[in-house]
XYZ file of C-alpha atoms in Angstrom:
414
model
C -0.425 -0.042 0.134
C 1.087 3.505 -0.882
C 0.787 6.811 1.207
C -0.797 7.889 -0.966
C -3.294 5.365 0.052
C -2.862 5.408 3.066
C -3.559 9.556 3.337
C -6.620 8.907 0.977
C -8.319 6.071 2.964
C -7.130 7.318 6.866
C -4.961 4.321 7.268
C -2.200 4.914 10.293
C 0.405 2.419 10.673
C 2.114 2.527 13.968
C 5.365 2.565 12.730
C 6.937 1.823 16.325
C 8.053 -1.386 17.277
C 6.303 -3.248 18.705
C 5.421 -4.232 22.066
C 6.612 -7.917 23.083
C 4.125 -9.354 25.807
C 5.699 -11.106 29.385
C 3.994 -14.279 30.770
C 3.382 -11.744 33.553
C 0.623 -10.411 31.168
C -0.170 -14.136 30.983
C -1.076 -14.666 34.256
C -2.326 -11.550 35.009
C -4.988 -12.435 32.458
C -5.070 -15.807 34.655
C -5.136 -14.744 37.608
C -7.755 -11.899 36.786
C -10.609 -14.141 36.988
C -9.656 -16.171 40.256
C -9.482 -12.431 41.698
C -11.005 -11.798 45.278
C -14.101 -10.741 44.288
C -14.135 -14.170 41.686
C -15.256 -17.518 43.117
C -11.951 -19.685 42.218
C -11.871 -22.075 40.079
C -11.339 -25.901 39.510
C -8.345 -27.834 38.366
C -9.713 -29.262 35.251
C -10.705 -25.375 34.636
C -6.846 -24.478 35.806
C -5.840 -26.479 33.012
C -8.317 -25.370 30.176
C -7.486 -22.201 30.158
C -3.410 -22.871 30.213
C -4.036 -24.298 27.604
C -6.185 -22.167 25.594
C -3.170 -19.385 27.242
C -0.357 -21.095 25.457
C -2.819 -21.848 22.235
C -3.183 -17.847 22.382
C 0.455 -17.260 23.280
C 0.884 -19.103 20.457
C -1.462 -17.556 18.153
C -0.136 -13.852 19.671
C 3.244 -14.695 18.267
C 1.916 -16.761 15.092
C 0.541 -13.334 14.463
C 3.860 -10.886 15.574
C 5.855 -12.908 13.257
C 3.228 -12.586 9.925
C 2.717 -8.549 10.988
C 6.333 -7.836 11.735
C 6.987 -9.741 7.719
C 4.066 -7.918 6.521
C 5.714 -4.486 7.738
C 8.650 -5.695 5.825
C 6.814 -6.482 2.393
C 5.424 -3.158 2.743
C 8.298 -1.638 3.330
C 9.709 -3.437 0.119
C 6.813 -2.763 -1.579
C 6.874 1.278 -0.442
C 10.726 1.149 -1.746
C 9.728 -0.646 -4.860
C 7.161 1.827 -5.794
C 9.121 4.869 -4.636
C 11.540 4.244 -6.947
C 9.463 2.874 -10.174
C 7.564 5.848 -9.545
C 10.633 7.676 -10.155
C 11.670 5.790 -12.873
C 7.898 6.195 -14.561
C 7.912 9.790 -13.779
C 11.706 10.097 -14.473
C 10.372 8.099 -18.556
C 6.881 10.135 -18.091
C 9.019 13.318 -18.401
C 11.356 11.749 -21.021
C 8.998 11.002 -23.300
C 6.955 13.965 -22.860
C 9.848 16.194 -24.045
C 10.567 13.450 -27.520
C 6.598 13.985 -27.887
C 7.312 17.663 -27.986
C 10.284 17.481 -29.936
C 8.505 14.675 -32.373
C 5.612 16.953 -33.041
C 7.306 19.990 -32.806
C 9.819 17.718 -35.878
C 5.982 16.051 -37.429
C 4.870 19.944 -37.300
C 8.015 21.032 -39.201
C 7.720 18.191 -41.658
C 3.658 19.087 -42.686
C 5.252 22.715 -43.134
C 8.034 21.866 -45.359
C 5.363 19.534 -47.049
C 3.517 21.723 -47.793
C 5.988 23.718 -48.961
C 7.122 21.480 -51.408
C 3.790 20.607 -52.021
C 3.553 24.588 -53.175
C 6.270 24.146 -55.059
C 5.653 21.069 -56.928
C 1.899 21.958 -57.770
C 4.185 25.152 -59.397
C 6.328 22.841 -61.133
C 3.479 20.845 -62.714
C 1.985 24.076 -63.697
C 5.136 25.238 -65.111
C 5.571 21.742 -66.500
C 2.058 21.801 -68.132
C 3.085 25.159 -69.950
C 6.124 23.641 -70.987
C 4.474 20.783 -72.290
C 1.614 22.784 -74.322
C 4.860 25.071 -75.803
C 7.004 21.679 -76.399
C 3.190 20.741 -78.394
C 3.616 23.656 -80.226
C 6.553 23.696 -80.950
C 6.022 19.886 -82.297
C 2.571 21.066 -84.646
C 4.899 24.072 -85.708
C 7.847 22.175 -86.698
C 5.286 18.871 -88.689
C 3.666 21.944 -89.736
C 6.388 23.899 -91.319
C 8.560 20.522 -92.784
C 4.889 19.976 -95.035
C 5.338 23.324 -96.155
C 9.205 23.476 -96.590
C 8.613 19.863 -98.718
C 6.027 21.103 -100.436
C 7.448 24.510 -101.055
C 10.826 22.388 -101.610
C 9.261 20.376 -104.389
C 7.726 23.580 -106.428
C 11.108 25.140 -106.218
C 12.788 21.874 -108.220
C 9.887 22.294 -110.553
C 10.399 25.670 -110.996
C 14.168 25.745 -111.277
C 13.871 22.743 -113.639
C 11.329 24.650 -116.082
C 13.530 27.529 -116.007
C 16.476 25.224 -116.461
C 14.269 24.849 -119.556
C 13.658 27.566 -120.389
C 17.191 28.269 -120.622
C 18.446 25.395 -122.346
C 16.061 26.248 -124.624
C 17.288 30.420 -124.460
C 20.966 27.919 -125.504
C 20.008 26.459 -128.435
C 17.892 29.710 -130.129
C 21.134 31.479 -129.518
C 23.494 28.369 -130.854
C 20.888 28.326 -134.079
C 21.195 32.127 -134.768
C 25.122 31.717 -133.911
C 24.835 28.423 -136.764
C 22.582 30.417 -139.124
C 24.612 33.138 -138.754
C 27.629 31.403 -139.592
C 26.021 29.734 -141.935
C 25.046 33.367 -144.269
C 29.020 34.371 -143.287
C 30.360 31.425 -144.966
C 27.921 32.311 -147.888
C 28.685 35.593 -148.066
C 32.390 34.605 -148.056
C 31.253 32.170 -150.660
C 29.999 34.694 -152.561
C 33.247 38.048 -152.153
C 35.428 35.174 -153.604
C 32.783 34.621 -156.666
C 32.678 38.061 -157.193
C 36.556 37.995 -156.526
C 36.318 35.022 -159.112
C 34.801 37.085 -161.489
C 36.712 40.457 -160.695
C 39.694 38.582 -162.233
C 38.056 36.749 -165.246
C 36.532 40.037 -166.548
C 39.981 41.967 -165.891
C 41.444 38.957 -168.267
C 38.922 39.137 -170.439
C 39.730 43.033 -170.157
C 43.254 42.517 -170.932
C 41.984 40.126 -174.170
C 40.476 42.517 -175.208
C 42.861 44.699 -174.946
C 45.038 42.781 -177.695
C 42.360 42.843 -179.439
C 42.075 46.178 -179.814
C 45.498 46.564 -180.134
C 45.543 43.730 -182.588
C 43.037 45.891 -184.791
C 44.380 48.929 -184.882
C 48.202 47.425 -186.229
C 46.366 45.611 -189.139
C 43.621 48.158 -189.976
C 42.161 51.854 -189.439
C 39.367 51.453 -191.306
C 38.084 49.184 -187.647
C 38.984 51.554 -185.553
C 36.391 53.965 -185.581
C 34.091 50.603 -184.430
C 36.346 49.331 -182.141
C 37.089 52.303 -180.003
C 32.569 52.316 -179.546
C 33.087 49.123 -178.699
C 35.887 50.069 -176.760
C 33.872 52.648 -175.462
C 31.099 49.803 -174.265
C 33.734 48.085 -173.057
C 35.166 50.345 -171.192
C 32.024 51.735 -169.790
C 30.592 47.931 -169.350
C 33.781 47.374 -167.908
C 33.481 50.432 -165.507
C 29.766 50.049 -164.648
C 30.303 46.418 -163.260
C 33.913 47.749 -161.740
C 31.097 49.399 -159.936
C 28.953 47.916 -159.598
C 32.141 44.701 -158.502
C 33.347 47.605 -155.721
C 29.749 48.131 -154.603
C 28.981 44.933 -153.893
C 32.676 43.310 -152.054
C 32.009 46.812 -150.188
C 27.977 45.607 -149.130
C 29.753 41.545 -148.449
C 32.425 43.439 -146.618
C 30.051 45.432 -144.199
C 27.908 42.218 -144.340
C 30.742 40.706 -142.841
C 31.053 42.864 -140.893
C 27.824 42.873 -139.245
C 27.424 39.422 -139.459
C 30.845 39.329 -137.638
C 29.582 41.870 -134.660
C 26.622 40.265 -134.551
C 28.246 36.811 -133.786
C 30.904 37.970 -130.872
C 27.507 39.804 -129.119
C 25.898 35.985 -129.659
C 28.848 34.980 -128.766
C 28.979 37.062 -125.566
C 25.722 36.626 -124.770
C 25.681 33.084 -125.026
C 28.866 33.321 -122.391
C 26.714 35.425 -120.120
C 24.201 33.128 -120.533
C 26.350 29.896 -119.441
C 27.346 32.368 -116.531
C 23.942 32.798 -115.230
C 23.542 29.566 -115.454
C 25.845 28.430 -113.389
C 25.249 31.277 -110.570
C 21.696 29.944 -111.224
C 22.777 26.661 -110.615
C 25.203 26.974 -107.507
C 22.275 29.354 -105.689
C 20.016 26.666 -106.150
C 22.538 24.184 -104.945
C 23.387 26.410 -101.880
C 19.285 27.061 -101.816
C 18.574 23.471 -101.261
C 21.123 22.938 -98.970
C 20.283 25.988 -96.737
C 16.827 24.477 -96.768
C 17.138 20.844 -96.788
C 19.438 21.691 -93.589
C 16.833 24.129 -92.082
C 14.466 21.439 -92.481
C 16.663 19.268 -90.773
C 17.220 21.445 -88.249
C 13.619 22.416 -87.717
C 12.054 18.647 -87.933
C 11.935 16.363 -84.773
C 15.625 14.432 -85.343
C 13.912 10.928 -85.645
C 13.412 12.077 -89.595
C 15.471 11.054 -91.610
C 16.077 13.624 -95.343
C 14.558 11.264 -98.282
C 17.183 13.209 -100.336
C 20.692 13.716 -101.633
C 21.483 17.861 -102.465
C 24.037 15.505 -104.420
C 22.433 13.695 -106.807
C 20.846 15.328 -109.983
C 17.127 17.002 -109.139
C 15.093 14.901 -112.337
C 11.679 16.225 -112.525
C 9.547 14.342 -110.190
C 5.537 14.272 -111.100
C 3.756 16.847 -108.352
C 2.268 16.583 -104.749
C -0.713 16.090 -104.247
C -0.778 19.415 -101.273
C -2.667 17.724 -98.470
C -6.227 18.353 -97.532
C -5.596 20.988 -94.154
C -2.274 23.194 -96.275
C -5.194 23.320 -99.760
C -7.849 24.115 -97.015
C -5.758 26.633 -95.218
C -4.805 28.299 -99.371
C -8.780 28.433 -100.680
C -9.499 30.033 -96.855
C -6.067 32.704 -97.521
C -5.613 33.733 -100.580
C -2.958 36.530 -100.485
C -1.376 36.554 -103.701
C -4.423 38.694 -106.699
C -1.902 40.014 -108.587
C -0.206 38.830 -111.448
C 2.880 40.078 -112.693
C 4.436 40.323 -115.820
C 7.770 40.451 -115.219
C 10.023 37.452 -113.586
C 11.262 40.270 -111.352
C 8.282 41.244 -109.798
C 7.706 37.575 -107.887
C 11.412 37.505 -107.152
C 11.424 40.211 -105.101
C 8.128 39.320 -103.713
C 9.375 35.939 -102.806
C 12.935 37.287 -101.316
C 10.607 40.142 -98.878
C 8.250 36.580 -98.437
C 11.618 35.403 -97.005
C 12.893 37.774 -95.052
C 10.000 38.407 -93.157
C 9.296 34.344 -92.293
C 13.287 34.899 -91.439
C 12.637 37.390 -89.093
C 9.836 35.988 -87.686
C 11.285 32.594 -87.706
C 14.164 34.136 -85.247
C 11.437 36.006 -82.827
C 9.739 32.481 -82.330
C 13.205 30.605 -81.607
C 13.859 33.957 -78.470
C 11.197 33.126 -77.416
C 11.412 28.865 -77.395
C 15.162 29.654 -75.450
C 12.807 32.137 -73.538
C 10.549 29.155 -72.612
C 13.483 26.656 -71.924
C 15.245 29.400 -69.777
C 11.816 29.917 -67.377
C 11.529 32.918 -67.012
C 8.763 35.031 -68.023
C 4.975 34.057 -68.227
C 4.898 30.558 -69.829
C 1.512 31.485 -70.626
C 2.267 34.906 -72.606
C 4.967 32.902 -74.224
C 2.917 30.324 -75.621
C -0.131 32.992 -76.871
C 2.855 34.514 -78.420
C 4.687 31.746 -79.767
C 0.681 30.643 -80.975
C 0.468 33.661 -83.162
C 3.913 33.930 -84.015
C 2.735 30.730 -85.751
C -0.038 31.579 -87.718
C 2.140 34.651 -89.175
C 4.322 32.199 -90.220
C 2.309 29.968 -91.566
C 0.268 32.669 -93.351
C 3.759 33.903 -94.946
C 4.589 30.294 -95.921
C 1.270 29.752 -97.810
C 1.890 33.877 -99.313
C 5.058 32.481 -100.445
C 3.715 28.919 -101.647
C 1.464 30.795 -104.254
C 4.422 33.284 -105.534
C 5.544 30.309 -106.314
C 3.250 28.942 -107.934
C 2.741 32.177 -109.454
C 5.845 31.692 -110.958
C 6.079 28.243 -111.934
C 3.151 29.169 -113.993
C 4.860 32.186 -115.672
C 7.397 30.164 -116.547
C 5.356 27.082 -117.950
C 3.921 30.158 -119.727
C 7.000 31.610 -121.023
C 8.719 27.517 -122.345
C 4.677 27.297 -124.193
C 5.726 30.474 -126.317
């Protein structure tokens, strides 16, 4: 029993040493019934009383020993209880402090987890915007790849038609040069023939002079007639010489003009060959740049379909996709018909410069979105707007190239 229980229920224990019973006490108890006032007992009663007293004394000793054992057990229990109480109090205080520390740690973890959750939500929002931006980039790259392939096919067909036109022009120039060469050869032959006729006429004239001399020596009467014949022959010779001289001058002038024309045509042929070489070089460079741009803008898994080192062959026209056909029908930008090829070139160069500017702005926005600076939603909307502008400009460029191709085809048919 603990001290708190004794105090609660008002139990008081005698902590003093128990008093020992003596034989005198037993004698007093034994004599008390046989006092002077009481009657004397018999021997039987005294024996019974002595046995009872002895039994009572033994029982008292047993109770005293049992009481001492109980006191020892109580002391041991109280000591153990005090030790257990101190131990449990120490443990309870330790557990309370540990619980407080654990609560503070749990609270701190809760706050940290809440902050991490907020950061994760913000990161998820940013990642969603970045995913939308990447989807927009993929769609834009796919559309641009399709447009570039269509424009590449149109440009290749246009270049082939332009080469055919240049070949046709070159063949025309070569035919004209051959014709002029034949005319020059004919003029040279005419000149040689005229010189031969002049030599023959001189021989005839010398023969006539000899005949005149002979006739002058042989007959005086024929002098007058011969003089007339001579005069007529001289007049004819003068006329013939004048005509031959005029013919030679005309042939020389014609030969000179033909030489000048041949020289001009040779210069034109050289210029056309240089122009064909420059156009071929420009075409190869532009095709290389377009293929490199196509490779850098398309997905890395898509390999190039053709090599630029091969000689371009005329391929059948690709059919436009329904989406692109619909967009070209909905955005009819080109309405003017130009009669000069330079106008097409100016318009195409202007569209290409505008597309390059828009592509530069689009790449800058992609870099901003990859660095995470700025509002991703605004960047995505701005990228979508620029992508629409690029698509419209590409459609306009496609229309101009188709018009240029039609112009070249019509010029080839002339």
